[in-house]
Steps between C-alpha positions, in 0.01 A plus 500: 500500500851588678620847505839564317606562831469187665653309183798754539568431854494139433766482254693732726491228785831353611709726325670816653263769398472872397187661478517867364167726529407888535302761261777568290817320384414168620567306136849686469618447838427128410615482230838676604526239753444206309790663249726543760484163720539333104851695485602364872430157406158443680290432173170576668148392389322813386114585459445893413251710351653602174763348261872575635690590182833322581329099560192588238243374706317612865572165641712182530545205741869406561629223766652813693346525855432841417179652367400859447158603452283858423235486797171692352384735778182554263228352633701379837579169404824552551445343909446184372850497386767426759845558380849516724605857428249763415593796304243833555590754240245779553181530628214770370149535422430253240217225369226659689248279340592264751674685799238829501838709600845517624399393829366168375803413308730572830242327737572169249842502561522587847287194544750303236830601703345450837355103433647220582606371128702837440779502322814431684727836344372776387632805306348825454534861380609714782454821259121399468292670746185262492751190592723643735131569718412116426870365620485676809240221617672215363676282732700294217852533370486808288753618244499857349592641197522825333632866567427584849769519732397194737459262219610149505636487116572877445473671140727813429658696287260422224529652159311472184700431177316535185278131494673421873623533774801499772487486859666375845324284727666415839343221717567327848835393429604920387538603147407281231622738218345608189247338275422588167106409340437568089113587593383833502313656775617566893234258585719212349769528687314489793358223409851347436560614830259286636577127245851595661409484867309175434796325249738596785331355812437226277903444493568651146813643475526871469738494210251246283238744593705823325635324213083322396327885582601647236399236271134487566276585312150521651143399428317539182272803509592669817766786362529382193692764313499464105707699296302685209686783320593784708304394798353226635173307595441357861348198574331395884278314664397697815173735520592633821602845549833400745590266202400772206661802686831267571456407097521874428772606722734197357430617094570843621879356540537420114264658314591771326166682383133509652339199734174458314305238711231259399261346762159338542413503842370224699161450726311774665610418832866552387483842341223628807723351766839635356432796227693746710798269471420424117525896448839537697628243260354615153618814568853407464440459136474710212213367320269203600226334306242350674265241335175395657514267830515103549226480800549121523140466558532722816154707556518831416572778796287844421675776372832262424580406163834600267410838395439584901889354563615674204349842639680392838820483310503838287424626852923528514540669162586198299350454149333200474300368172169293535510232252195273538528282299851270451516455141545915505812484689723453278400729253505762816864385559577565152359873491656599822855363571838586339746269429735547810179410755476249740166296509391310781204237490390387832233229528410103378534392188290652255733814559769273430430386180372889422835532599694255281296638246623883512801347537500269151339853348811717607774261402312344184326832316282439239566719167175575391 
């Protein structure tokens, strides 16, 4: 059988290729790119992780020479991919069914960057700690992005507006003005920040670039922000405490009432390897519900299980409600949030259709 991988890098072959990887962000950064080399012109090829919301699909071929692709870090099979420019978005302790620890996953790509089928370009985060250490070895062309002072494509001046965002980026020609994005979430426009240092060394022109931004609209499930009443219900894909604490910071913007969270966690090695971090982000909310664990088949680690995170997490002070058993959630959500909350559902897609669920409930009552 041939890995996904290998099929991927083959239909990448003779074009001029983008490969976009990293813990967090990797499908948005994607699929920003693909979105914003379609306004310039370049119609690229496209094959990413979820369904982008403005073509309907997660991937097309075109006759463009172009092709953009989501690079799975997951179980490191992203090396068998070999793409021109290589975009790193961030780098932290994540899948450590197959990497043991943060070490492993940075020992994979130091060994990626420093072989002899490397990509060609590569950008990176220059606000990320974990990457900046890993560049400092590298002996390709590198291309920064992001806040800090040094950085190749500087962000500035950023300020959240409601669902979006505006902010100035400058880059190695001096100012490139100001950008405006209609996601939610700081996060967002950093990852715009990065899709616009690729689209521009890729020859885009700047003033394509500021007129298409605004006009994206994302991926389905990651921020998804539905309307319902007073308040709203959240919708994303990541499990990851970076990704959930960036989640909560971004509704923070536009919601109005509470942030009532909803989260089943996933593996024992993630929540034994990473509860301190899980409990810095919970505790950002105002109420989470926890619902038993997906282990994935992992084998259990003594003493680790959800109840044991969930004690980790009230550690902080934050109220958090153990509801084993999904089909209980929503009748939990029902008793304990007023009509103004926010209410965020992290995870896969059982959540999801929990989710879409509440959702039909709160905007189609039933008179009983």
């Amino acid at each position: 059988m041939v890995h996904r991988s290998v099929v991927l890098d083959a239909l990448m072959e003779g074009k001029n290729t983008i490969g976009v990887t990293g813990t967090n962000g990797k499908g948005s950064v994607s699929s920003m790119i693909t979105w914003l080399l379609d306004a310039a012109g370049m119609l690229p090829s496209f094959a990413i992780g979820a369904r982008l919301l403005d073509f309907d699909t997660n991937a097309r071929a075109t006759e463009s020479g172009f092709f953009v692709a989501e690079l799975d870090e997951s179980d490191g099979s992203f090396v068998n991919c070999h793409p021109d420019r290589l975009v790193l978005i961030n780098l932290d302790a994540d899948h450590l069914n197959h990497y043991k620890d943060l070490d492993g996953l940075l020992d994979t790509f130091e060994g990626y960057l420093s072989s002899d089928n490397a990509p060609k370009h590569i950008h990176y985060c220059a606000d990320d700690e974990n990457l900046s250490q890993l560049m400092q070895g590298c002996k390709k062309k590198a291309i920064s992005f992001g806040a800090a002072q040094d950085a190749t494509y500087r962000i500035f001046d950023l300020a959240l507006v409601g669902m979006g965002s505006t902010f100035k980026m400058s880059g190695p020609s001096g100012d490139l003005g100001q950008f405006e994005l209609s996601l939610p979430g700081a996060y967002n426009a950093m990852n715009a920040a990065a899709a616009i240092s690729v689209a521009i060394e890729e020859g885009a022109d700047v003033e394509l670039l500021r007129a298409a931004l605004p006009k994206f609209r994302g991926l389905e499930n990651r921020f998804t922000v539905v309307p319902v009443g007073k308040g709203f219900v959240v919708k994303d894909y990541t499990s990851h405490p970076v990704g959930i604490k960036a989640v909560i910071d971004g509704a923070k913007v536009f919601g109005k009432g509470r942030i009532v969270t909803v989260f089943k966690p996933y593996r024992f090695t993630m929540i034994h390897y990473l509860h301190n971090e899980y409990r810095d982000a919970f505790q950002d909310a105002d109420v989470s519900i926890i619902t038993e664990m997906y282990t994935a088949g992992e084998v259990p680690i003594p003493g680790v299980d959800t109840p044991w995170l969930i004690e980790r997490i009230r550690e902080t002070g934050a109220e958090v409600i153990f509801v084993p058993k999904m089909e209980d959630i929503t009748k939990t959500l029902n008793d304990i949030c007023k009509p103004d909350d926010t209410i965020v559902f992290f995870g896969g897609d059982d959540l999801f259709r929990l989710a879409d669920e509440y959702i039909d409930g709160r905007l189609h009552p039933t008179v009983s």
